[in-house]
mmCIF file of C-alpha atoms and ligand atoms in Angstrom:
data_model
loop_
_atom_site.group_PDB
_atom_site.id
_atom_site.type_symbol
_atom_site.label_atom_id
_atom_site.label_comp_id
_atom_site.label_asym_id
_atom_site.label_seq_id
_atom_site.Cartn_x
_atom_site.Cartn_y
_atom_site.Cartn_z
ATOM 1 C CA UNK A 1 51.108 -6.406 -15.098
ATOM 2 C CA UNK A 2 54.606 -8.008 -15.430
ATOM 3 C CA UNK A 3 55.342 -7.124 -11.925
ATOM 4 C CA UNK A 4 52.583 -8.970 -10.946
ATOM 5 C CA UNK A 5 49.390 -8.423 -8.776
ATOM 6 C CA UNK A 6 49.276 -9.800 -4.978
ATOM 7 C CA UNK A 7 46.227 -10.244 -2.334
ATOM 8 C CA UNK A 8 46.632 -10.956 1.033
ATOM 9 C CA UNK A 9 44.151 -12.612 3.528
ATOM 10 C CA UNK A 10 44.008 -13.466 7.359
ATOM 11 C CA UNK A 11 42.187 -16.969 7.576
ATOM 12 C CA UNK A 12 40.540 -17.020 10.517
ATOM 13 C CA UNK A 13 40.739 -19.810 12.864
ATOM 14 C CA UNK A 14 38.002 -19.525 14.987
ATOM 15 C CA UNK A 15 35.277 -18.976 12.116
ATOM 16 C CA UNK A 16 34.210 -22.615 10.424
ATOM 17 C CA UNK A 17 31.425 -20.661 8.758
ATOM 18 C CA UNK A 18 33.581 -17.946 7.646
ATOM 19 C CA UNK A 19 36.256 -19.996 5.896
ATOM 20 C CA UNK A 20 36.005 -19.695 2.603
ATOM 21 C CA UNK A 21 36.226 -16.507 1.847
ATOM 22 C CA UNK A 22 39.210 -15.847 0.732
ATOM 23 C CA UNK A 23 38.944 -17.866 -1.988
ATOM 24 C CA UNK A 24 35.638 -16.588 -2.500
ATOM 25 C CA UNK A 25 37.283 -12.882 -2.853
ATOM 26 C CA UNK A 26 40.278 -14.171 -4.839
ATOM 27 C CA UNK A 27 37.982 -15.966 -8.057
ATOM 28 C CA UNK A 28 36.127 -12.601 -7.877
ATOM 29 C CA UNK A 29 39.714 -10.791 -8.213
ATOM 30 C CA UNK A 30 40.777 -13.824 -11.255
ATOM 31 C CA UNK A 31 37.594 -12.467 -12.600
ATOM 32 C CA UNK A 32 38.323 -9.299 -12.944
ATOM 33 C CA UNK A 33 41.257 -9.933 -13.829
ATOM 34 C CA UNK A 34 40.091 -11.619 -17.356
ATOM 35 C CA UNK A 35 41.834 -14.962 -16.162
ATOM 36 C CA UNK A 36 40.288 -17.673 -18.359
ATOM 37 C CA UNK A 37 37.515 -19.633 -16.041
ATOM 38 C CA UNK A 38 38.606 -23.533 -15.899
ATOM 39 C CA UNK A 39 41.675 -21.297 -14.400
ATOM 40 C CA UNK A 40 40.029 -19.670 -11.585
ATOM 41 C CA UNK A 41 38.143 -22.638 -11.014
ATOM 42 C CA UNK A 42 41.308 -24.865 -10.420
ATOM 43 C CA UNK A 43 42.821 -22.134 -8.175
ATOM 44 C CA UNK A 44 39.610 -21.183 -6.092
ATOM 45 C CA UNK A 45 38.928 -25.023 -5.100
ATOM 46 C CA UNK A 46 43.127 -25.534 -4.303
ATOM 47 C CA UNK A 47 42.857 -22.195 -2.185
ATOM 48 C CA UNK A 48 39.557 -23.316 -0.304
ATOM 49 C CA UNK A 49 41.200 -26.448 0.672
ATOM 50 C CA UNK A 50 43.825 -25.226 1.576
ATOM 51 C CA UNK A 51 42.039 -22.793 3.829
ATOM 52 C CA UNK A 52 39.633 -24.995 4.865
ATOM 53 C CA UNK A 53 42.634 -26.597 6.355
ATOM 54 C CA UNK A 54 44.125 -23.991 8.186
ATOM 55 C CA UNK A 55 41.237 -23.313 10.098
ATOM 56 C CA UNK A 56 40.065 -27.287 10.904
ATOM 57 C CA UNK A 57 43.905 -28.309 11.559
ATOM 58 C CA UNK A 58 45.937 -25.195 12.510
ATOM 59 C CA UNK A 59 43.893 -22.420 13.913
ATOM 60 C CA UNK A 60 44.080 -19.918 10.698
ATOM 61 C CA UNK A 61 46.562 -18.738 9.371
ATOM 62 C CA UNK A 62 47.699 -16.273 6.268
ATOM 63 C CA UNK A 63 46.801 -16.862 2.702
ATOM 64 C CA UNK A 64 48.734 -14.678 0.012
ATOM 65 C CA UNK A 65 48.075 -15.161 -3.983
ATOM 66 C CA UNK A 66 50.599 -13.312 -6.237
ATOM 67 C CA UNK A 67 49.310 -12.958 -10.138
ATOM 68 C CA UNK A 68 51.942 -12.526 -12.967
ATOM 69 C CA UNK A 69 51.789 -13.199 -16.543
ATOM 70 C CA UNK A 70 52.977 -16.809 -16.370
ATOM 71 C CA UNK A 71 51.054 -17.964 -13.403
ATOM 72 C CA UNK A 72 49.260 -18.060 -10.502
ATOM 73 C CA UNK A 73 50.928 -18.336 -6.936
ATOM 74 C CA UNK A 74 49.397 -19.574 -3.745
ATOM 75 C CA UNK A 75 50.704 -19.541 -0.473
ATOM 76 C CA UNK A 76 49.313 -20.734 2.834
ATOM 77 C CA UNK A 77 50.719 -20.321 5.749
ATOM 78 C CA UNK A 78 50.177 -20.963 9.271
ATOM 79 C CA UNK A 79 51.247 -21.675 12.634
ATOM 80 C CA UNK A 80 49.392 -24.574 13.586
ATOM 81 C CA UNK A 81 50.580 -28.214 14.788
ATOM 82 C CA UNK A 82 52.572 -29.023 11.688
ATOM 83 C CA UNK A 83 52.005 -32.596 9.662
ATOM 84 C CA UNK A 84 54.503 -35.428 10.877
ATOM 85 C CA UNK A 85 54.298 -37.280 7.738
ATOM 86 C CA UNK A 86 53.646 -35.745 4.648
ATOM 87 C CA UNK A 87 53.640 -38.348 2.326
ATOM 88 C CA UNK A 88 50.891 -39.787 3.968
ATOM 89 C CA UNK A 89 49.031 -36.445 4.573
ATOM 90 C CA UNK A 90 49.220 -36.821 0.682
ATOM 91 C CA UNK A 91 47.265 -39.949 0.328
ATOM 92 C CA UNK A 92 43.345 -39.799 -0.837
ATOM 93 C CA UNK A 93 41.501 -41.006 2.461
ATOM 94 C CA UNK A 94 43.978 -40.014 4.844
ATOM 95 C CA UNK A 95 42.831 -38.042 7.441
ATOM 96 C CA UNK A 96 43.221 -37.057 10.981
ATOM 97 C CA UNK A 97 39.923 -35.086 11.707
ATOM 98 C CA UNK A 98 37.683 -35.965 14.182
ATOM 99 C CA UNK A 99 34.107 -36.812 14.530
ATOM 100 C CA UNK A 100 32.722 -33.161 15.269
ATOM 101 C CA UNK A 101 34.597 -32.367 11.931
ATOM 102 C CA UNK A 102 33.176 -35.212 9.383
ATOM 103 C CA UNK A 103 30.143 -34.093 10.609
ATOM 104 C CA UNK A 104 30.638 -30.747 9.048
ATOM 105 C CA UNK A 105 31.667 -32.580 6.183
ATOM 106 C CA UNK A 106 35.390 -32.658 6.052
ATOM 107 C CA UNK A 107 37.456 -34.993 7.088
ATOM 108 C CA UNK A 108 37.622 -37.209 3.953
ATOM 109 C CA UNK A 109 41.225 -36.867 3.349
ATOM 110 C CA UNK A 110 40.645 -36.084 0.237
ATOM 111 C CA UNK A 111 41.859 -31.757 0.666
ATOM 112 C CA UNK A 112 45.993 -32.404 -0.190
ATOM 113 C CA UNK A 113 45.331 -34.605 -2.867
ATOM 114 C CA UNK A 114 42.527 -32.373 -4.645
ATOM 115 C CA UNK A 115 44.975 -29.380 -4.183
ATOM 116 C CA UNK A 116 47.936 -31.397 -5.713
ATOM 117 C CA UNK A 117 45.543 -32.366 -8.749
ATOM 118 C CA UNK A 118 44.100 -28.889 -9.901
ATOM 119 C CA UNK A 119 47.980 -27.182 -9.340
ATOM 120 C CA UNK A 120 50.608 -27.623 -12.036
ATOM 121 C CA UNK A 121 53.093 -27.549 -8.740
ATOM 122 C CA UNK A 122 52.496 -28.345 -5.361
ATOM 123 C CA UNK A 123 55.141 -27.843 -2.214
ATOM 124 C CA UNK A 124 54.529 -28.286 1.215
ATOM 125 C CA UNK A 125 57.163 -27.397 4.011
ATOM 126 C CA UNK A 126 55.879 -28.501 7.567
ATOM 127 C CA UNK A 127 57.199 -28.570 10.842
ATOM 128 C CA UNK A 128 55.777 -30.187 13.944
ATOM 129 C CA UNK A 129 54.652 -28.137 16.530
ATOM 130 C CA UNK A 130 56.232 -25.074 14.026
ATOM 131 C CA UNK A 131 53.573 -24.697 11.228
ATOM 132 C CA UNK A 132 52.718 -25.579 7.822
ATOM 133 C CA UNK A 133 54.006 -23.181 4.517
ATOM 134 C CA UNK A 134 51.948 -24.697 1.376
ATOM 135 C CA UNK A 135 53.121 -23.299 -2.083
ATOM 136 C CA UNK A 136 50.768 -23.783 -5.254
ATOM 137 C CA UNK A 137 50.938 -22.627 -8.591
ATOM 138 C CA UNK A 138 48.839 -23.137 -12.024
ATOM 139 C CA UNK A 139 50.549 -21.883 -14.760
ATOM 140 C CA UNK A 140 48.439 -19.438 -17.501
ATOM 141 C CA UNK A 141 48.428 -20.252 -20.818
ATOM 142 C CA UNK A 142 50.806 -18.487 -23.202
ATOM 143 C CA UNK B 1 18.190 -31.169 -18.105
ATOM 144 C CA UNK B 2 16.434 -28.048 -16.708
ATOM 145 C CA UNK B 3 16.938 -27.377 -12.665
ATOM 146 C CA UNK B 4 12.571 -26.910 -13.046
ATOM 147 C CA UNK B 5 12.839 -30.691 -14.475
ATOM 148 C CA UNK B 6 15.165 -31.550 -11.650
ATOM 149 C CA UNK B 7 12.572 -29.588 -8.879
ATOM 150 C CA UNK B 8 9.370 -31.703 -10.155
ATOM 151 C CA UNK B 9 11.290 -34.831 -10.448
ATOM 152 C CA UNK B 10 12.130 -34.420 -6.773
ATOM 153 C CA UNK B 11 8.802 -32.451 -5.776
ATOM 154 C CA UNK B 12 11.333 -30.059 -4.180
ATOM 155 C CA UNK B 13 10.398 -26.811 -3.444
ATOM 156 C CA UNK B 14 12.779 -23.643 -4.184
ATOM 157 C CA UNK B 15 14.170 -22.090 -1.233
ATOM 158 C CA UNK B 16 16.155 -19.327 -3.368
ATOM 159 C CA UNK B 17 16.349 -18.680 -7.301
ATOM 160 C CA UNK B 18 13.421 -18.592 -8.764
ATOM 161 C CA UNK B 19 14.378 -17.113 -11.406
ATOM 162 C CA UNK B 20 17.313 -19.334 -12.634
ATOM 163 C CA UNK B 21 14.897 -22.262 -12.913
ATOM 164 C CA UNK B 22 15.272 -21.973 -16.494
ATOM 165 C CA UNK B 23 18.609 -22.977 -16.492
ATOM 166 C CA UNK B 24 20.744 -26.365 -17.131
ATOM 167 C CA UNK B 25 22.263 -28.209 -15.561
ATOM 168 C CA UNK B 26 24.126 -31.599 -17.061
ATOM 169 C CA UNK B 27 26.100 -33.150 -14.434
ATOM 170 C CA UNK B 28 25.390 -34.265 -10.503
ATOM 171 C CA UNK B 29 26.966 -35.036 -7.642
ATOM 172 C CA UNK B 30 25.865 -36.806 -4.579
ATOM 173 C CA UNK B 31 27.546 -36.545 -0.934
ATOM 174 C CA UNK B 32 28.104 -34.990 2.376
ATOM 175 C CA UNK B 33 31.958 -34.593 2.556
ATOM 176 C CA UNK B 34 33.053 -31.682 0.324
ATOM 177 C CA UNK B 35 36.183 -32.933 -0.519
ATOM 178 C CA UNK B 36 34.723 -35.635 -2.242
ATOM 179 C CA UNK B 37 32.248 -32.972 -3.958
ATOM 180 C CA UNK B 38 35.416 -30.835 -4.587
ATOM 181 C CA UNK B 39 37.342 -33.807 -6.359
ATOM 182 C CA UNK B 40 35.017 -34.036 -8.843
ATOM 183 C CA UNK B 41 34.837 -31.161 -11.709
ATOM 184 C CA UNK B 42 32.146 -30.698 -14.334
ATOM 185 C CA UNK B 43 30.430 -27.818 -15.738
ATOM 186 C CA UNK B 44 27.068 -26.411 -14.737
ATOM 187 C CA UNK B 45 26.686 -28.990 -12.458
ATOM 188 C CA UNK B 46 24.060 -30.236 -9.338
ATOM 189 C CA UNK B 47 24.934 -30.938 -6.337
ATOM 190 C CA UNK B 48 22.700 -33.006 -3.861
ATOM 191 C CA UNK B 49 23.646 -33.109 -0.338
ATOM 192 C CA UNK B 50 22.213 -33.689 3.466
ATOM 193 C CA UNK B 51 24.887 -31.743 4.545
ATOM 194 C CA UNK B 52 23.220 -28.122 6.220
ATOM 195 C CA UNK B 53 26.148 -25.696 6.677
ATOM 196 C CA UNK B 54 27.294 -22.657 4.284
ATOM 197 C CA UNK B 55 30.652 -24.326 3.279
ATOM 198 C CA UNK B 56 28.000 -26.494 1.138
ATOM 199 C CA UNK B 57 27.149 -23.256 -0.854
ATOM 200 C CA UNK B 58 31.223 -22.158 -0.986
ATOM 201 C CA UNK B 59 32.150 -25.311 -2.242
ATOM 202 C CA UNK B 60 29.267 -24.958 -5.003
ATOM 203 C CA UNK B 61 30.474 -21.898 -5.557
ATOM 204 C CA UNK B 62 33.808 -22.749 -6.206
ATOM 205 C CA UNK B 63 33.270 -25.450 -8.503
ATOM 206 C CA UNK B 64 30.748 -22.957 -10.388
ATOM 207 C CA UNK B 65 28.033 -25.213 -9.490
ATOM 208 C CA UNK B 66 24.484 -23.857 -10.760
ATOM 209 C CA UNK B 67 22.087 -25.671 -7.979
ATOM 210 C CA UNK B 68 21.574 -27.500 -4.239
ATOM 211 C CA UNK B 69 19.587 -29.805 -3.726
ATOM 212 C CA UNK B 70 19.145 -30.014 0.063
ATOM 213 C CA UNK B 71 17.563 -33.343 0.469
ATOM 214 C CA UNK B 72 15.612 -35.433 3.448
ATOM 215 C CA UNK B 73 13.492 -32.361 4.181
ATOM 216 C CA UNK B 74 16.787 -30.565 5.739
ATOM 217 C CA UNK B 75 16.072 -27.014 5.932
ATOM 218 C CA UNK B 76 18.788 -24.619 4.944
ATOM 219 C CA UNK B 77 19.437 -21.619 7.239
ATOM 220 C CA UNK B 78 18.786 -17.956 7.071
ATOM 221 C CA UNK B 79 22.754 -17.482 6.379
ATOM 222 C CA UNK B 80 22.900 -20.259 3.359
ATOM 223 C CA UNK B 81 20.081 -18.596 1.541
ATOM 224 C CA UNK B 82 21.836 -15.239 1.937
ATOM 225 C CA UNK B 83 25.058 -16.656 0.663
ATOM 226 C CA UNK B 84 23.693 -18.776 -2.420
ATOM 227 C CA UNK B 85 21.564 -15.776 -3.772
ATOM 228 C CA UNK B 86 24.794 -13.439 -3.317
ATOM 229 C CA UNK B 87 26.462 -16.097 -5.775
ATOM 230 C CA UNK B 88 23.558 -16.425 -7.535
ATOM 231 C CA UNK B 89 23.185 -20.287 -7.337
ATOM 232 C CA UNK B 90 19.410 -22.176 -7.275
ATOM 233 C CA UNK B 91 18.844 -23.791 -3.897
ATOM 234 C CA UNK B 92 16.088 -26.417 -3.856
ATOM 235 C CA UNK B 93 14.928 -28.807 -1.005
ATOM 236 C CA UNK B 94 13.326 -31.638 -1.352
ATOM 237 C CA UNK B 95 11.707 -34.802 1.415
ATOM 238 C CA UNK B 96 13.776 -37.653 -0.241
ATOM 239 C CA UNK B 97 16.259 -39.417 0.970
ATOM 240 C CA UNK B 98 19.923 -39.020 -0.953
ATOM 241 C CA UNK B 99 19.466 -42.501 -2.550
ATOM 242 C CA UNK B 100 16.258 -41.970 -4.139
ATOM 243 C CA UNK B 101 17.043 -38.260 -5.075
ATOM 244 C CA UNK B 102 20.103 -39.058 -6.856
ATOM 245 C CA UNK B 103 18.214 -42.240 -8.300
ATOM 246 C CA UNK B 104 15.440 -40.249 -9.614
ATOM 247 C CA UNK B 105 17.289 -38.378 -11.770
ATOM 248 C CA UNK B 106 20.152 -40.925 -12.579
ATOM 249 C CA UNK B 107 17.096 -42.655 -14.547
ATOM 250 C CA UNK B 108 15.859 -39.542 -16.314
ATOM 251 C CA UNK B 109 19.007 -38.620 -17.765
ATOM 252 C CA UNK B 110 21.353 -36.801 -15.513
ATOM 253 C CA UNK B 111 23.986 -39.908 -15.435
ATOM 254 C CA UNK B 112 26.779 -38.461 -12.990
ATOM 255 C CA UNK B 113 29.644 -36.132 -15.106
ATOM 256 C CA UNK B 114 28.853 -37.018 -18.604
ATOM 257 C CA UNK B 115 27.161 -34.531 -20.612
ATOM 258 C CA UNK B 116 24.087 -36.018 -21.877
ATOM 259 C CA UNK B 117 20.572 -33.813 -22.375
ATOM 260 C CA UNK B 118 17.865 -36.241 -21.652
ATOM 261 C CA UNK B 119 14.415 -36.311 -23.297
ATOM 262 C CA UNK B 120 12.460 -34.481 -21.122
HETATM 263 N N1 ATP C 1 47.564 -26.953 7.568
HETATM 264 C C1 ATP C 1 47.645 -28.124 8.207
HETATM 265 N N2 ATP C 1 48.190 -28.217 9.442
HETATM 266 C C2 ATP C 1 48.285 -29.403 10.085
HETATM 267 N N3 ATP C 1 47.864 -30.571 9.567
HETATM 268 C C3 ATP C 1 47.325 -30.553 8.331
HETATM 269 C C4 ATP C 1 47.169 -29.344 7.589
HETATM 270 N N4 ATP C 1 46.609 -29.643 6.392
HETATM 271 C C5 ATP C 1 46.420 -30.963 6.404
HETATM 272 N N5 ATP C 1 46.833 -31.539 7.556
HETATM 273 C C6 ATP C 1 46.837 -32.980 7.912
HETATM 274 O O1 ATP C 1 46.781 -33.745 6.722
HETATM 275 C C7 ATP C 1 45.620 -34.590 6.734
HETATM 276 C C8 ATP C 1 45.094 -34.728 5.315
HETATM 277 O O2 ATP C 1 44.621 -33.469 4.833
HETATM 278 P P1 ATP C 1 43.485 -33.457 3.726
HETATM 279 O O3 ATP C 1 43.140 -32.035 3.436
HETATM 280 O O4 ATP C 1 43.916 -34.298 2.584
HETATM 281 O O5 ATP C 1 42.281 -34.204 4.437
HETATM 282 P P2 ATP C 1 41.273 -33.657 5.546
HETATM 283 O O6 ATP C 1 41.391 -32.193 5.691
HETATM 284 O O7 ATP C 1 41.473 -34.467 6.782
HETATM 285 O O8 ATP C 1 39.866 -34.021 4.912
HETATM 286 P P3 ATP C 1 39.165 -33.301 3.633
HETATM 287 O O9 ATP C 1 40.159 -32.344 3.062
HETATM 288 O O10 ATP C 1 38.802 -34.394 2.706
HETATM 289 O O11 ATP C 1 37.962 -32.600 4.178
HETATM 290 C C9 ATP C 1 44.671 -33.917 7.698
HETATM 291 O O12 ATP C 1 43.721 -34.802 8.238
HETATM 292 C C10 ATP C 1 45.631 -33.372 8.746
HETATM 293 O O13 ATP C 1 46.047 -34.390 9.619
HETATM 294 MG MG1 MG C 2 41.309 -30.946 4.011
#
């Protein structure tokens, strides 16, 4: 597979008790792929925040993971508000969500951070009132 | 220690998994915001939570979480059952309040994410 494997997924906005499941589909994919476990776990809960995000903060979005022999590649994207300040988006606690949110237990500000810590890279490009494009990758062993 | 130590400790009953009962468990984790549940990775772990929705049994599911504990007699819905036995993971509930759960079986062994089998 040294061109690499790639899934795509439409994160729905509208769906709180849908989200999820692309990252449900994509550590059964890992799985099948023979991708050692501590692996799939640290992409599956980087991928679920992130797509937890989209739909809480941006209305959905598009999720795409690409799978090569070196790594593998997360990308969220979406077309939502956009984060001013990413540095403090970054910070453990920070966090904009409402009420009606926290109740459904997020809001903790703890999503970027936990996404920075199980990824051996981490980029996000935002725009304000454009949309947010979130890169991750965790490297395979060699 | 055994999730059928962790149901009598708790006098929980089993909403789904019945069968996995025999199984281990030898870490926990206590809380309602997933993110905090989701920053915190052990193997073949518990989690206990008042929190009723299925993104409970995703996050579980992504951390490869073996059990639920549902506690202060919240009742999980039809569509949380369906998910957790699709992923195959123990769902218990149980009338205590998050405190005492997690304190119950802090003192018989299960001390947060170290690996430690208690005498049971
Ligand atoms: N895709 C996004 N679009 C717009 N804003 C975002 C996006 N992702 C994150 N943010 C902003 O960054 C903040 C921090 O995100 P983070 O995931 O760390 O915390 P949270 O989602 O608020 O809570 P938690 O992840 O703990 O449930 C959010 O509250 C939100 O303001
Ligand atoms: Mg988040």
């Amino acid at each position: 597979m040294s061109e690499g494997l790639s899934f795509h997924f439409d994160v729905d906005g509208d769906s709180f008790t849908s989200a999820g499941q692309a990252s449900v589909q994509v550590k059964k994919d890992l799985r099948r792929l023979g991708v050692d476990p501590e692996i799939i776990r640290r992409v599956s809960i980087a991928m679920y925040e992130g797509e937890i995000n989209m739909v809480i903060h941006a209305h959905g979005g598009h999720a795409e993971v690409r799978v090569t022999e070196q790594a593998v590649e997360i990308i969220l994207e979406d077309r939502g508000p956009g984060i001013a300040d990413i540095e403090q988006a970054m910070q453990a606690g920070f966090s904009t969500a409402p009420d009606a949110i926290r109740s459904l237990g997020f809001g903790a500000g703890m999503g970027l951070p936990n996404m920075k810590r199980y990824t051996d890279h981490m980029d996000i490009q935002s725009t304000v009132g454009v949309g947010t494009r979130i890169t991750m990758r965790v490297d395979l062993p060699q | 220690m055994k999730i059928s130590t962790i149901r009598e400790l708790l006098g929980a009953t089993v909403v789904t998994g019945e069968d996995k009962l025999g199984e281990h468990v030898y870490a926990a984790c206590g809380s309602d915001m997933m993110s905090d549940v989701l920053a915190f990775v052990k193997d073949q772990a518990v989690l206990l939570t008042g929190l009723v929705n299925t993104q409970v049994v995703r996050t579980a599911e992504m951390m490869d979480m073996r059990c639920v504990v549902f506690v202060r007699d919240k009742q999980p819905t039809p569509d949380i059952v369906r998910l957790a036995r699709e992923s195959g993971i123990v769902v218990l509930a149980t009338g205590r309040r998050m405190y005492e759960a997690c304190g119950i079986l802090y003192s018989s062994g299960l001390v947060g994410n170290k690996v430690k089998e208690p005498a049971v």
